[in-house]
Tab-separated table of C-alpha atoms in Angstrom:
chain	number	residue	atom	x	y	z
A	164	UNK	CA	-59.467	96.970	81.588
A	165	UNK	CA	-61.114	94.511	83.917
A	166	UNK	CA	-64.744	95.349	84.320
A	167	UNK	CA	-65.199	96.932	80.891
A	168	UNK	CA	-67.477	94.103	79.718
A	169	UNK	CA	-69.582	94.500	82.852
A	170	UNK	CA	-69.779	98.268	82.377
A	171	UNK	CA	-70.936	97.839	78.797
A	172	UNK	CA	-73.535	95.200	79.732
A	173	UNK	CA	-74.942	97.457	82.446
A	174	UNK	CA	-75.190	100.312	79.924
A	175	UNK	CA	-76.992	98.053	77.446
A	176	UNK	CA	-79.387	96.817	80.109
A	177	UNK	CA	-80.225	100.385	81.068
A	178	UNK	CA	-80.750	101.283	77.409
A	179	UNK	CA	-83.051	98.284	76.827
A	180	UNK	CA	-85.059	99.128	79.936
A	181	UNK	CA	-85.485	102.788	78.977
A	182	UNK	CA	-86.249	102.156	75.291
A	183	UNK	CA	-87.450	98.591	74.934
A	184	UNK	CA	-87.872	97.497	71.298
A	185	UNK	CA	-91.337	96.208	70.485
A	186	UNK	CA	-91.918	92.578	71.359
A	187	UNK	CA	-88.614	92.098	73.198
A	188	UNK	CA	-87.781	91.954	76.887
A	189	UNK	CA	-84.230	91.184	78.001
A	190	UNK	CA	-82.037	91.478	81.056
A	191	UNK	CA	-79.703	89.634	83.417
A	192	UNK	CA	-81.156	86.465	84.961
A	193	UNK	CA	-80.099	87.898	88.297
A	194	UNK	CA	-78.270	91.127	88.962
A	195	UNK	CA	-75.305	89.342	90.574
A	196	UNK	CA	-74.279	88.009	87.195
A	197	UNK	CA	-74.513	90.344	84.222
A	198	UNK	CA	-72.945	87.748	81.901
A	199	UNK	CA	-76.062	85.574	81.742
A	200	UNK	CA	-79.237	87.137	80.355
A	201	UNK	CA	-82.724	85.916	79.702
A	202	UNK	CA	-84.726	87.274	76.782
A	203	UNK	CA	-88.377	86.892	75.880
A	204	UNK	CA	-89.132	87.240	72.205
A	205	UNK	CA	-92.622	87.660	70.838
A	206	UNK	CA	-93.321	85.843	67.576
A	207	UNK	CA	-93.574	88.445	64.803
A	208	UNK	CA	-97.042	89.341	63.531
A	209	UNK	CA	-98.339	87.772	60.308
A	210	UNK	CA	-95.936	84.857	60.603
A	211	UNK	CA	-96.456	81.298	61.768
A	212	UNK	CA	-94.826	82.265	65.077
A	213	UNK	CA	-97.336	85.054	65.801
A	214	UNK	CA	-98.727	84.969	69.331
A	215	UNK	CA	-95.838	82.945	70.794
A	216	UNK	CA	-93.518	84.122	73.547
A	217	UNK	CA	-90.158	82.392	73.313
A	218	UNK	CA	-87.617	82.435	76.159
A	219	UNK	CA	-83.903	82.385	75.369
A	220	UNK	CA	-80.591	82.618	77.228
A	221	UNK	CA	-77.725	84.884	76.212
A	222	UNK	CA	-74.245	84.048	77.532
A	223	UNK	CA	-71.633	86.783	77.257
A	224	UNK	CA	-67.864	86.171	77.027
A	225	UNK	CA	-65.502	88.030	79.381
A	226	UNK	CA	-64.198	90.106	76.458
A	227	UNK	CA	-67.668	91.242	75.335
A	228	UNK	CA	-68.209	93.309	73.147
A	229	UNK	CA	-64.997	92.354	71.332
A	230	UNK	CA	-66.523	88.883	70.970
A	231	UNK	CA	-70.243	88.202	70.532
A	232	UNK	CA	-72.470	86.412	73.036
A	233	UNK	CA	-74.014	82.997	72.437
A	234	UNK	CA	-77.746	82.620	72.297
A	235	UNK	CA	-79.886	79.585	72.987
A	236	UNK	CA	-83.655	79.223	73.104
A	237	UNK	CA	-84.778	77.503	76.279
A	238	UNK	CA	-87.970	76.232	74.661
A	239	UNK	CA	-88.544	73.815	71.789
A	240	UNK	CA	-88.502	75.677	68.512
A	241	UNK	CA	-88.384	74.085	65.082
A	242	UNK	CA	-86.617	76.543	62.785
A	243	UNK	CA	-83.949	76.305	60.042
A	244	UNK	CA	-81.545	78.642	61.864
A	245	UNK	CA	-81.908	77.156	65.337
A	246	UNK	CA	-80.135	73.932	66.280
A	247	UNK	CA	-82.252	71.156	67.775
A	248	UNK	CA	-80.730	72.026	71.180
A	249	UNK	CA	-81.951	75.642	70.884
A	250	UNK	CA	-78.703	77.358	69.853
A	251	UNK	CA	-79.238	80.268	67.488
A	252	UNK	CA	-77.087	80.360	64.380
A	253	UNK	CA	-77.232	83.692	62.577
A	254	UNK	CA	-74.557	85.845	60.989
A	255	UNK	CA	-74.658	88.711	63.527
A	256	UNK	CA	-73.472	86.255	66.204
A	257	UNK	CA	-70.289	85.731	64.188
A	258	UNK	CA	-67.379	87.980	63.311
A	259	UNK	CA	-66.505	88.083	59.587
A	260	UNK	CA	-64.166	85.239	58.693
A	261	UNK	CA	-65.819	83.167	61.375
A	262	UNK	CA	-67.945	81.481	58.806
A	263	UNK	CA	-69.275	78.057	59.736
A	264	UNK	CA	-72.405	78.399	57.609
A	265	UNK	CA	-71.006	80.237	54.589
A	266	UNK	CA	-73.094	83.332	55.187
A	267	UNK	CA	-73.569	85.760	52.332
A	268	UNK	CA	-70.941	88.494	52.277
A	269	UNK	CA	-73.653	91.126	52.755
A	270	UNK	CA	-74.961	89.477	55.935
A	271	UNK	CA	-74.783	91.494	59.128
A	272	UNK	CA	-71.751	90.549	61.246
A	273	UNK	CA	-70.623	90.940	64.810
A	274	UNK	CA	-68.515	93.982	65.678
A	275	UNK	CA	-68.003	95.854	68.963
A	276	UNK	CA	-70.599	98.469	67.931
A	277	UNK	CA	-73.331	95.855	67.588
A	278	UNK	CA	-75.477	95.261	70.663
A	279	UNK	CA	-77.886	92.917	72.414
A	280	UNK	CA	-80.728	94.943	70.930
A	281	UNK	CA	-79.392	94.452	67.370
A	282	UNK	CA	-79.025	90.708	67.979
A	283	UNK	CA	-82.568	90.350	69.289
A	284	UNK	CA	-83.980	92.370	66.394
A	285	UNK	CA	-82.085	90.079	63.995
A	286	UNK	CA	-83.570	87.066	65.758
A	287	UNK	CA	-87.068	88.503	65.285
A	288	UNK	CA	-86.345	88.926	61.543
A	289	UNK	CA	-84.949	85.402	61.472
A	290	UNK	CA	-88.226	84.067	62.921
A	291	UNK	CA	-90.147	85.984	60.261
A	292	UNK	CA	-87.828	85.018	57.427
A	293	UNK	CA	-85.865	81.790	57.918
A	294	UNK	CA	-82.634	81.565	55.931
A	295	UNK	CA	-82.685	78.034	54.541
A	296	UNK	CA	-79.373	78.517	52.683
A	297	UNK	CA	-77.408	78.442	55.949
A	298	UNK	CA	-79.388	75.872	57.879
A	299	UNK	CA	-78.497	74.785	61.411
A	300	UNK	CA	-81.484	72.437	61.530
A	301	UNK	CA	-81.490	70.647	58.180
A	302	UNK	CA	-84.753	68.890	58.921
A	303	UNK	CA	-86.469	72.214	59.654
A	304	UNK	CA	-84.967	73.758	56.499
A	305	UNK	CA	-86.262	70.876	54.417
A	306	UNK	CA	-89.733	71.064	55.929
A	307	UNK	CA	-89.800	74.857	55.474
A	308	UNK	CA	-88.894	74.438	51.824
A	309	UNK	CA	-90.883	71.363	50.857
A	310	UNK	CA	-93.855	71.189	53.176
A	311	UNK	CA	-94.771	74.657	54.358
A	312	UNK	CA	-98.087	73.476	55.737
A	313	UNK	CA	-96.395	70.986	58.049
A	314	UNK	CA	-93.839	73.634	59.069
A	315	UNK	CA	-96.647	76.046	59.968
A	316	UNK	CA	-98.470	73.328	61.956
A	317	UNK	CA	-95.339	72.605	63.993
A	318	UNK	CA	-94.831	76.362	64.524
A	319	UNK	CA	-98.430	76.778	65.692
A	320	UNK	CA	-98.088	74.008	68.246
A	321	UNK	CA	-94.806	75.599	69.433
A	322	UNK	CA	-96.664	78.902	69.821
A	323	UNK	CA	-99.447	77.279	71.868
A	324	UNK	CA	-96.901	75.466	74.031
A	325	UNK	CA	-94.919	78.696	74.583
A	326	UNK	CA	-97.928	80.407	76.123
A	327	UNK	CA	-98.891	77.355	78.190
A	328	UNK	CA	-101.817	76.065	76.129
B	631	UNK	CA	-76.014	75.646	43.574
B	632	UNK	CA	-79.408	74.365	44.638
B	633	UNK	CA	-79.758	73.842	48.360
B	634	UNK	CA	-80.645	70.162	47.830
B	635	UNK	CA	-77.247	69.614	46.232
B	636	UNK	CA	-75.519	71.194	49.205
B	637	UNK	CA	-77.349	68.841	51.511
B	638	UNK	CA	-76.504	65.827	49.315
B	639	UNK	CA	-72.884	66.908	49.393
B	640	UNK	CA	-73.001	67.330	53.161
B	641	UNK	CA	-74.452	63.807	53.501
B	642	UNK	CA	-71.661	62.375	51.331
B	643	UNK	CA	-69.030	64.076	53.485
B	644	UNK	CA	-70.450	62.399	56.559
B	645	UNK	CA	-72.269	65.509	57.723
B	646	UNK	CA	-74.086	64.835	60.955
B	647	UNK	CA	-77.020	67.224	61.402
B	648	UNK	CA	-76.987	66.763	65.179
B	649	UNK	CA	-73.399	67.993	65.523
B	650	UNK	CA	-72.932	71.673	66.289
B	651	UNK	CA	-70.301	72.445	63.614
B	652	UNK	CA	-70.694	76.104	64.333
B	653	UNK	CA	-69.303	75.707	67.843
B	654	UNK	CA	-66.593	73.308	66.702
B	655	UNK	CA	-65.368	75.769	64.055
B	656	UNK	CA	-65.270	78.621	66.530
B	657	UNK	CA	-63.468	76.527	69.130
B	658	UNK	CA	-60.848	75.599	66.554
B	659	UNK	CA	-60.418	79.227	65.549
B	660	UNK	CA	-59.985	80.253	69.215
B	661	UNK	CA	-57.327	77.551	69.570
B	662	UNK	CA	-55.414	78.812	66.529
B	663	UNK	CA	-55.579	82.369	67.886
B	664	UNK	CA	-54.247	81.221	71.239
B	665	UNK	CA	-51.374	79.385	69.591
B	666	UNK	CA	-50.400	82.562	67.746
B	667	UNK	CA	-50.820	84.614	70.933
B	668	UNK	CA	-48.547	82.222	72.803
B	669	UNK	CA	-45.559	82.730	70.526
B	670	UNK	CA	-45.858	86.360	69.424
B	671	UNK	CA	-46.470	89.517	71.473
B	672	UNK	CA	-48.954	92.072	70.130
B	673	UNK	CA	-46.051	94.490	69.608
B	674	UNK	CA	-42.537	93.051	69.488
B	675	UNK	CA	-39.194	94.496	70.585
B	676	UNK	CA	-37.280	96.864	68.347
B	677	UNK	CA	-35.102	94.532	66.269
B	678	UNK	CA	-32.225	95.138	63.855
B	679	UNK	CA	-33.469	95.034	60.277
B	680	UNK	CA	-30.573	92.685	59.425
B	681	UNK	CA	-32.469	89.858	61.105
B	682	UNK	CA	-35.187	90.140	58.461
B	683	UNK	CA	-32.708	88.579	55.984
B	684	UNK	CA	-32.867	85.338	58.005
B	685	UNK	CA	-36.589	85.029	57.480
B	686	UNK	CA	-36.133	84.322	53.806
B	687	UNK	CA	-34.008	81.750	52.091
B	688	UNK	CA	-30.630	83.169	50.898
B	689	UNK	CA	-31.623	82.028	47.397
B	690	UNK	CA	-34.781	84.136	47.547
B	691	UNK	CA	-33.163	86.925	45.574
B	692	UNK	CA	-36.256	89.118	45.205
B	693	UNK	CA	-36.831	89.402	48.964
B	694	UNK	CA	-33.128	89.536	49.891
B	695	UNK	CA	-32.597	92.437	47.458
B	696	UNK	CA	-35.641	94.249	48.756
B	697	UNK	CA	-34.538	93.899	52.371
B	698	UNK	CA	-31.120	95.300	51.394
B	699	UNK	CA	-32.929	98.220	49.743
B	700	UNK	CA	-35.028	98.728	52.878
B	701	UNK	CA	-31.817	98.942	54.948
B	702	UNK	CA	-30.724	102.016	52.996
B	703	UNK	CA	-33.512	104.000	54.669
B	704	UNK	CA	-34.303	102.035	57.828
B	705	UNK	CA	-32.318	100.346	60.557
B	706	UNK	CA	-34.825	98.515	62.739
B	707	UNK	CA	-38.347	97.177	62.916
B	708	UNK	CA	-40.940	95.942	65.357
B	709	UNK	CA	-43.010	92.909	64.576
B	710	UNK	CA	-46.750	93.319	65.065
B	711	UNK	CA	-48.883	90.251	65.796
B	712	UNK	CA	-50.590	88.835	62.706
B	713	UNK	CA	-54.185	89.026	63.815
B	714	UNK	CA	-55.773	91.191	61.151
B	715	UNK	CA	-55.431	94.254	63.398
B	716	UNK	CA	-51.742	94.849	62.639
B	717	UNK	CA	-52.237	98.038	60.644
B	718	UNK	CA	-54.209	99.748	63.415
B	719	UNK	CA	-52.034	98.403	66.213
B	720	UNK	CA	-48.805	99.264	64.397
B	721	UNK	CA	-50.078	102.733	63.542
B	722	UNK	CA	-51.305	103.313	67.102
B	723	UNK	CA	-48.065	102.252	68.742
B	724	UNK	CA	-45.760	103.941	66.202
B	725	UNK	CA	-47.634	107.227	66.429
B	726	UNK	CA	-47.988	107.244	70.217
B	727	UNK	CA	-44.282	106.510	70.493
B	728	UNK	CA	-43.719	109.791	68.591
B	729	UNK	CA	-46.217	111.563	70.839
B	730	UNK	CA	-44.058	110.720	73.874
B	731	UNK	CA	-41.578	113.272	72.563
B	732	UNK	CA	-43.986	115.800	71.070
B	733	UNK	CA	-46.383	117.267	73.617
B	734	UNK	CA	-47.890	119.887	71.299
B	735	UNK	CA	-48.760	117.215	68.713
B	736	UNK	CA	-50.212	115.179	71.576
B	737	UNK	CA	-52.549	118.078	72.463
B	738	UNK	CA	-53.623	118.441	68.826
B	739	UNK	CA	-54.376	114.727	68.577
B	740	UNK	CA	-56.214	114.629	71.901
B	741	UNK	CA	-58.487	117.385	70.614
B	742	UNK	CA	-59.180	115.341	67.442
B	743	UNK	CA	-60.069	112.267	69.506
B	744	UNK	CA	-62.175	114.232	71.993
B	745	UNK	CA	-64.366	115.831	69.322
B	746	UNK	CA	-64.622	112.603	67.299
B	747	UNK	CA	-67.094	111.067	69.750
B	748	UNK	CA	-69.848	113.596	69.064
B	749	UNK	CA	-69.192	113.289	65.342
B	750	UNK	CA	-69.800	109.553	65.571
B	751	UNK	CA	-72.955	109.953	67.604
B	752	UNK	CA	-74.168	112.351	64.906
B	753	UNK	CA	-73.513	109.612	62.329
B	754	UNK	CA	-75.825	107.298	64.262
B	755	UNK	CA	-73.524	105.172	66.440
B	756	UNK	CA	-75.412	104.555	69.709
B	757	UNK	CA	-73.399	106.362	72.387
B	758	UNK	CA	-73.338	103.337	74.724
B	759	UNK	CA	-71.501	101.341	72.035
B	760	UNK	CA	-68.646	103.848	71.611
B	761	UNK	CA	-68.371	105.355	75.115
B	762	UNK	CA	-65.972	102.793	76.631
B	763	UNK	CA	-63.665	102.709	73.600
B	764	UNK	CA	-63.504	106.485	73.561
B	765	UNK	CA	-62.779	106.850	77.264
B	766	UNK	CA	-60.112	104.114	77.131
B	767	UNK	CA	-58.394	105.963	74.280
B	768	UNK	CA	-58.466	109.277	76.165
B	769	UNK	CA	-57.181	107.491	79.273
B	770	UNK	CA	-54.140	106.253	77.360
B	771	UNK	CA	-53.500	109.724	75.884
B	772	UNK	CA	-53.619	111.128	79.417
B	773	UNK	CA	-50.985	108.602	80.459
B	774	UNK	CA	-48.790	109.934	77.637
B	775	UNK	CA	-49.204	113.466	79.012
B	776	UNK	CA	-47.660	112.310	82.258
B	777	UNK	CA	-44.338	110.620	82.689
B	778	UNK	CA	-44.763	107.718	80.286
B	779	UNK	CA	-41.826	106.058	78.560
B	780	UNK	CA	-41.539	103.615	75.661
B	781	UNK	CA	-41.504	100.633	78.026
B	782	UNK	CA	-44.784	101.633	79.615
B	783	UNK	CA	-46.335	102.290	76.203
B	784	UNK	CA	-45.174	98.852	75.097
B	785	UNK	CA	-46.795	97.374	78.190
B	786	UNK	CA	-50.095	99.127	77.410
B	787	UNK	CA	-50.035	97.883	73.818
B	788	UNK	CA	-49.216	94.335	74.906
B	789	UNK	CA	-52.111	94.252	77.356
B	790	UNK	CA	-54.765	92.584	75.213
B	791	UNK	CA	-57.666	94.485	76.804
B	792	UNK	CA	-56.196	97.987	76.509
B	793	UNK	CA	-54.656	97.266	73.156
B	794	UNK	CA	-57.802	95.864	71.542
B	795	UNK	CA	-59.866	98.791	72.847
B	796	UNK	CA	-57.389	101.175	71.198
B	797	UNK	CA	-57.689	99.211	67.949
B	798	UNK	CA	-61.490	99.353	68.118
B	799	UNK	CA	-61.439	103.132	68.477
B	800	UNK	CA	-59.080	103.539	65.516
B	801	UNK	CA	-61.455	101.330	63.519
B	802	UNK	CA	-64.356	103.537	64.568
B	803	UNK	CA	-62.454	106.666	63.509
B	804	UNK	CA	-61.967	105.089	60.069
B	805	UNK	CA	-65.620	104.061	59.856
B	806	UNK	CA	-66.768	107.530	60.910
B	807	UNK	CA	-64.550	109.225	58.349
B	808	UNK	CA	-65.670	106.929	55.515
B	809	UNK	CA	-69.349	107.391	56.372
B	810	UNK	CA	-69.041	111.139	56.756
B	811	UNK	CA	-67.461	111.333	53.293
B	812	UNK	CA	-69.502	108.590	51.668
B	813	UNK	CA	-70.076	110.617	48.470
B	814	UNK	CA	-66.374	110.327	47.773
B	815	UNK	CA	-65.569	106.889	49.165
B	816	UNK	CA	-68.525	105.095	47.548
B	817	UNK	CA	-66.533	105.228	44.308
B	818	UNK	CA	-63.891	102.907	45.773
B	819	UNK	CA	-66.168	100.249	47.220
B	820	UNK	CA	-66.679	97.039	45.305
B	821	UNK	CA	-69.526	94.576	45.329
B	822	UNK	CA	-72.408	97.043	45.185
B	823	UNK	CA	-72.227	97.709	48.912
B	824	UNK	CA	-72.986	101.043	50.518
B	825	UNK	CA	-70.250	102.786	52.512
B	826	UNK	CA	-72.179	101.985	55.694
B	827	UNK	CA	-72.346	98.273	54.800
B	828	UNK	CA	-68.649	98.274	53.914
B	829	UNK	CA	-67.839	99.778	57.314
B	830	UNK	CA	-69.992	97.237	59.163
B	831	UNK	CA	-68.304	94.355	57.337
B	832	UNK	CA	-64.739	95.469	56.616
B	833	UNK	CA	-63.873	98.168	59.148
B	834	UNK	CA	-65.734	97.829	62.455
B	835	UNK	CA	-65.261	94.081	63.111
B	836	UNK	CA	-61.988	93.154	64.802
B	837	UNK	CA	-59.532	91.169	62.723
B	838	UNK	CA	-60.568	92.593	59.352
B	839	UNK	CA	-57.479	93.568	57.411
B	840	UNK	CA	-56.767	97.028	56.047
B	841	UNK	CA	-56.386	98.209	52.511
B	842	UNK	CA	-55.669	101.574	50.851
B	843	UNK	CA	-59.124	102.899	51.661
B	844	UNK	CA	-58.669	102.254	55.406
B	845	UNK	CA	-55.206	103.826	55.374
B	846	UNK	CA	-56.452	106.868	53.460
B	847	UNK	CA	-59.267	107.357	55.968
B	848	UNK	CA	-57.158	106.883	59.104
B	849	UNK	CA	-54.407	109.239	57.971
B	850	UNK	CA	-57.010	111.851	56.970
B	851	UNK	CA	-59.109	111.747	60.155
B	852	UNK	CA	-56.080	111.719	62.484
B	853	UNK	CA	-54.025	114.166	60.406
B	854	UNK	CA	-51.087	111.769	60.681
B	855	UNK	CA	-49.320	111.107	57.354
B	856	UNK	CA	-47.953	107.576	57.024
B	857	UNK	CA	-45.360	106.014	54.744
B	858	UNK	CA	-45.793	102.401	53.671
B	859	UNK	CA	-42.915	100.389	52.243
B	860	UNK	CA	-44.402	97.612	50.114
B	861	UNK	CA	-42.288	94.500	49.953
B	862	UNK	CA	-43.732	91.756	47.770
B	863	UNK	CA	-42.685	89.266	45.130
B	864	UNK	CA	-43.044	91.723	42.239
B	865	UNK	CA	-40.109	92.295	39.901
B	866	UNK	CA	-37.488	94.905	40.772
B	867	UNK	CA	-34.768	95.244	43.380
B	868	UNK	CA	-36.385	97.836	45.574
B	869	UNK	CA	-39.410	98.208	47.798
B	870	UNK	CA	-42.294	100.394	46.607
B	871	UNK	CA	-42.781	103.467	48.772
B	872	UNK	CA	-46.175	105.126	49.140
B	873	UNK	CA	-47.019	108.081	51.368
B	874	UNK	CA	-50.598	108.733	52.523
B	875	UNK	CA	-51.398	111.528	51.645
B	876	UNK	CA	-48.662	111.825	49.019
B	877	UNK	CA	-47.951	115.541	49.520
B	878	UNK	CA	-47.089	115.294	53.242
B	879	UNK	CA	-44.024	114.289	55.221
B	880	UNK	CA	-44.763	110.976	56.957
B	881	UNK	CA	-44.703	110.779	60.751
B	882	UNK	CA	-44.186	107.019	60.816
B	883	UNK	CA	-43.415	104.167	58.441
B	884	UNK	CA	-44.944	100.730	58.186
B	885	UNK	CA	-43.549	97.754	56.317
B	886	UNK	CA	-46.108	95.884	54.252
B	887	UNK	CA	-45.570	92.267	53.324
B	888	UNK	CA	-48.555	90.610	51.620
B	889	UNK	CA	-51.316	90.445	54.233
B	890	UNK	CA	-49.332	92.047	57.059
B	891	UNK	CA	-47.901	95.287	58.451
B	892	UNK	CA	-44.887	95.740	60.753
B	893	UNK	CA	-43.434	98.975	62.118
B	894	UNK	CA	-40.206	100.418	60.647
B	895	UNK	CA	-37.575	102.737	62.153
């Protein structure tokens, strides 16, 4: 069975290259190591993150896709579902039962038929619609809920920074 | 509960917003899994059913009586690791063990598995997500066609990689069957979920336990009738026997104790 994770990751990379979803680019950091990917995610339109391009790292376990990868933004991003250190905390990155945030039972979960593409699409939705019920960054959740204007200002400066302005 | 209250509660419990609890929880879960893995193989050796008596206190009359009842029909059992995949793993091993001695049934089943891939792609599973699980399953069936004995099968099923890939494909067969017949199965799904949502949450993820609906689907899609002996704390001296589907002669028998399946002989 050795090599099955690698085979799957190569297939996913090929798929993402042939049919890239809008606003997402992803692939191995270098082709010697398929277990470490970089992704660039465009801030969704009509949201406070519009216009930004956010880099993130995906780290895959040796038993992928039985277990999900981990994802971490490599830029500053102030968001309820992203830890201060950049780690992404959303339900699709967890198997059911693996429930640190008490996700809703209807939330999308990790399974071997999920994929990098599905994760990245979920992250785009997460940017558009933060889930402040399962907050990883409590401060960001509070600001999102109580002072939307301030949240938007921080997001706008993150956007400008992400494109080097 | 309002979110503010949750945060107040978190603060009272000494919640530290800078700590990555997510990671800590997962690390702890991994550790528990490894502890279980260390002391129990995925599929155990065939063991005399008498030894099951020792698992319960002699004063535990309900269970002792039920084990005695079980011994009227069965002589041995194999323990399956308690990891939420026991139904699929037990079914897979028990059935393939039968296939070692029945080459024509093996050909029938191989045909079922071979055609199932296209069925799943038709249902919308991206082919790159099912390809490896499908080819691993076929690879194991091809080993059975050659000179494979019980010991080798046991080795395959105790190799975590092979074994988990087999479990995934059985899960996908169940998911495919439920989705293909969603008009019927939607009547049995609670919580206002669609069949597709149910499959994504309760069937496809590893470690999710199986209930009647999963058993019904797996026996139907594989064409392999299964008997389940239910042993629980309910009144009565005997185990409850159910056959899926109830008008067929079962090919294998599983022992159900609340939350877990083992394989019976």
